PDB file of C-alpha atoms in Angstrom:
ATOM      1  CA  UNK A   1     -23.052   3.597 -47.798  1.00 64.00           C
ATOM      2  CA  UNK A   2     -21.069   6.594 -46.563  1.00 70.00           C
ATOM      3  CA  UNK A   3     -23.872   7.428 -44.116  1.00 75.00           C
ATOM      4  CA  UNK A   4     -22.974   4.324 -42.121  1.00 75.00           C
ATOM      5  CA  UNK A   5     -19.259   5.136 -41.991  1.00 74.00           C
ATOM      6  CA  UNK A   6     -19.132   6.619 -38.470  1.00 78.00           C
ATOM      7  CA  UNK A   7     -22.331   5.083 -37.158  1.00 79.00           C
ATOM      8  CA  UNK A   8     -22.110   3.125 -33.914  1.00 78.00           C
ATOM      9  CA  UNK A   9     -23.048  -0.515 -34.026  1.00 80.00           C
ATOM     10  CA  UNK A  10     -25.936  -1.725 -31.914  1.00 75.00           C
ATOM     11  CA  UNK A  11     -23.557  -3.706 -29.697  1.00 74.00           C
ATOM     12  CA  UNK A  12     -21.629  -0.600 -28.643  1.00 74.00           C
ATOM     13  CA  UNK A  13     -24.108   0.058 -25.826  1.00 69.00           C
ATOM     14  CA  UNK A  14     -23.383  -3.346 -24.322  1.00 69.00           C
ATOM     15  CA  UNK A  15     -19.620  -2.897 -24.080  1.00 76.00           C
ATOM     16  CA  UNK A  16     -18.622  -2.640 -20.439  1.00 80.00           C
ATOM     17  CA  UNK A  17     -16.343   0.197 -19.378  1.00 79.00           C
ATOM     18  CA  UNK A  18     -13.295  -0.708 -17.356  1.00 87.00           C
ATOM     19  CA  UNK A  19     -14.225  -0.325 -13.677  1.00 89.00           C
ATOM     20  CA  UNK A  20     -10.734   0.899 -12.763  1.00 93.00           C
ATOM     21  CA  UNK A  21     -10.979   3.683 -15.337  1.00 93.00           C
ATOM     22  CA  UNK A  22     -14.467   4.529 -14.102  1.00 93.00           C
ATOM     23  CA  UNK A  23     -13.228   4.688 -10.506  1.00 94.00           C
ATOM     24  CA  UNK A  24     -10.366   6.991 -11.499  1.00 96.00           C
ATOM     25  CA  UNK A  25     -12.750   9.246 -13.408  1.00 95.00           C
ATOM     26  CA  UNK A  26     -15.090   9.342 -10.386  1.00 96.00           C
ATOM     27  CA  UNK A  27     -12.226  10.410  -8.110  1.00 97.00           C
ATOM     28  CA  UNK A  28     -11.184  13.176 -10.512  1.00 97.00           C
ATOM     29  CA  UNK A  29     -14.746  14.429 -10.818  1.00 96.00           C
ATOM     30  CA  UNK A  30     -15.242  14.409  -7.044  1.00 96.00           C
ATOM     31  CA  UNK A  31     -12.012  16.375  -6.550  1.00 97.00           C
ATOM     32  CA  UNK A  32     -13.259  18.885  -9.107  1.00 96.00           C
ATOM     33  CA  UNK A  33     -16.604  19.086  -7.283  1.00 96.00           C
ATOM     34  CA  UNK A  34     -14.859  19.770  -3.955  1.00 97.00           C
ATOM     35  CA  UNK A  35     -12.946  22.666  -5.517  1.00 96.00           C
ATOM     36  CA  UNK A  36     -16.091  24.040  -7.143  1.00 95.00           C
ATOM     37  CA  UNK A  37     -18.060  23.827  -3.900  1.00 96.00           C
ATOM     38  CA  UNK A  38     -15.320  25.812  -2.150  1.00 96.00           C
ATOM     39  CA  UNK A  39     -15.498  28.459  -4.871  1.00 93.00           C
ATOM     40  CA  UNK A  40     -19.271  28.541  -4.573  1.00 94.00           C
ATOM     41  CA  UNK A  41     -19.132  29.045  -0.797  1.00 95.00           C
ATOM     42  CA  UNK A  42     -16.709  31.954  -1.153  1.00 93.00           C
ATOM     43  CA  UNK A  43     -18.879  33.493  -3.864  1.00 90.00           C
ATOM     44  CA  UNK A  44     -21.996  33.314  -1.672  1.00 91.00           C
ATOM     45  CA  UNK A  45     -20.109  34.915   1.220  1.00 92.00           C
ATOM     46  CA  UNK A  46     -18.871  37.710  -1.069  1.00 87.00           C
ATOM     47  CA  UNK A  47     -22.362  38.333  -2.420  1.00 86.00           C
ATOM     48  CA  UNK A  48     -23.647  39.074   1.082  1.00 88.00           C
ATOM     49  CA  UNK A  49     -21.236  41.998   1.392  1.00 88.00           C
ATOM     50  CA  UNK A  50     -21.654  43.533  -2.085  1.00 84.00           C
ATOM     51  CA  UNK A  51     -24.275  46.031  -3.151  1.00 85.00           C
ATOM     52  CA  UNK A  52     -26.666  45.286  -6.003  1.00 83.00           C
ATOM     53  CA  UNK A  53     -24.745  47.530  -8.398  1.00 83.00           C
ATOM     54  CA  UNK A  54     -21.470  45.770  -7.616  1.00 84.00           C
ATOM     55  CA  UNK A  55     -23.106  42.354  -8.042  1.00 80.00           C
ATOM     56  CA  UNK A  56     -24.115  43.188 -11.616  1.00 79.00           C
ATOM     57  CA  UNK A  57     -20.512  43.703 -12.726  1.00 81.00           C
ATOM     58  CA  UNK A  58     -18.530  41.604 -10.248  1.00 80.00           C
ATOM     59  CA  UNK A  59     -18.704  38.218 -11.970  1.00 78.00           C
ATOM     60  CA  UNK A  60     -18.981  39.171 -15.633  1.00 81.00           C
ATOM     61  CA  UNK A  61     -16.850  36.825 -17.742  1.00 80.00           C
ATOM     62  CA  UNK A  62     -15.955  34.568 -14.827  1.00 83.00           C
ATOM     63  CA  UNK A  63     -16.714  30.906 -14.234  1.00 86.00           C
ATOM     64  CA  UNK A  64     -19.982  30.203 -12.421  1.00 90.00           C
ATOM     65  CA  UNK A  65     -19.132  27.493  -9.862  1.00 92.00           C
ATOM     66  CA  UNK A  66     -22.791  26.655  -9.169  1.00 92.00           C
ATOM     67  CA  UNK A  67     -23.429  25.865 -12.838  1.00 94.00           C
ATOM     68  CA  UNK A  68     -20.285  23.769 -13.234  1.00 95.00           C
ATOM     69  CA  UNK A  69     -20.938  21.969  -9.943  1.00 95.00           C
ATOM     70  CA  UNK A  70     -24.399  20.974 -11.150  1.00 96.00           C
ATOM     71  CA  UNK A  71     -23.060  19.803 -14.506  1.00 96.00           C
ATOM     72  CA  UNK A  72     -20.333  17.721 -12.865  1.00 96.00           C
ATOM     73  CA  UNK A  73     -22.819  16.121 -10.468  1.00 96.00           C
ATOM     74  CA  UNK A  74     -25.277  15.337 -13.266  1.00 97.00           C
ATOM     75  CA  UNK A  75     -22.613  13.775 -15.483  1.00 96.00           C
ATOM     76  CA  UNK A  76     -21.260  11.708 -12.586  1.00 96.00           C
ATOM     77  CA  UNK A  77     -24.715  10.393 -11.709  1.00 96.00           C
ATOM     78  CA  UNK A  78     -25.468   9.631 -15.360  1.00 95.00           C
ATOM     79  CA  UNK A  79     -22.203   7.791 -16.008  1.00 92.00           C
ATOM     80  CA  UNK A  80     -22.473   5.689 -12.842  1.00 93.00           C
ATOM     81  CA  UNK A  81     -26.110   4.819 -13.527  1.00 93.00           C
ATOM     82  CA  UNK A  82     -25.334   3.722 -17.083  1.00 89.00           C
ATOM     83  CA  UNK A  83     -22.368   1.692 -15.860  1.00 90.00           C
ATOM     84  CA  UNK A  84     -24.434  -0.102 -13.212  1.00 90.00           C
ATOM     85  CA  UNK A  85     -27.332  -0.781 -15.563  1.00 89.00           C
ATOM     86  CA  UNK A  86     -25.134  -2.108 -18.353  1.00 86.00           C
ATOM     87  CA  UNK A  87     -23.261  -4.280 -15.850  1.00 87.00           C
ATOM     88  CA  UNK A  88     -26.506  -5.786 -14.590  1.00 89.00           C
ATOM     89  CA  UNK A  89     -27.827  -6.347 -18.114  1.00 85.00           C
ATOM     90  CA  UNK A  90     -24.598  -8.086 -19.096  1.00 82.00           C
ATOM     91  CA  UNK A  91     -24.667 -10.194 -15.928  1.00 84.00           C
ATOM     92  CA  UNK A  92     -28.236 -11.314 -16.592  1.00 85.00           C
ATOM     93  CA  UNK A  93     -27.528 -11.987 -20.263  1.00 80.00           C
ATOM     94  CA  UNK A  94     -24.574 -14.232 -19.466  1.00 77.00           C
ATOM     95  CA  UNK A  95     -26.398 -16.418 -16.901  1.00 71.00           C
TER      96      UNK A  95
END
């Protein structure tokens, strides 16, 4: 009985997210992606000027903008796809 305490119900996948909240989240994520792309461009320009020895130690312990940019893009695509699919399923189910 305790195993079902925090388990999601089967209907939880059909609950529609608020489109206004989704739009706000999309704007925030896109702003973050713009900043990360700027950081990535500056990093690529710096890498052209550095030697191989300097490249090995230059970015140790620092944020990798390429990695975070890819993660942000993937999560944005995933969230929007799920939102559109669940909206269409709900629309068809209600007809």
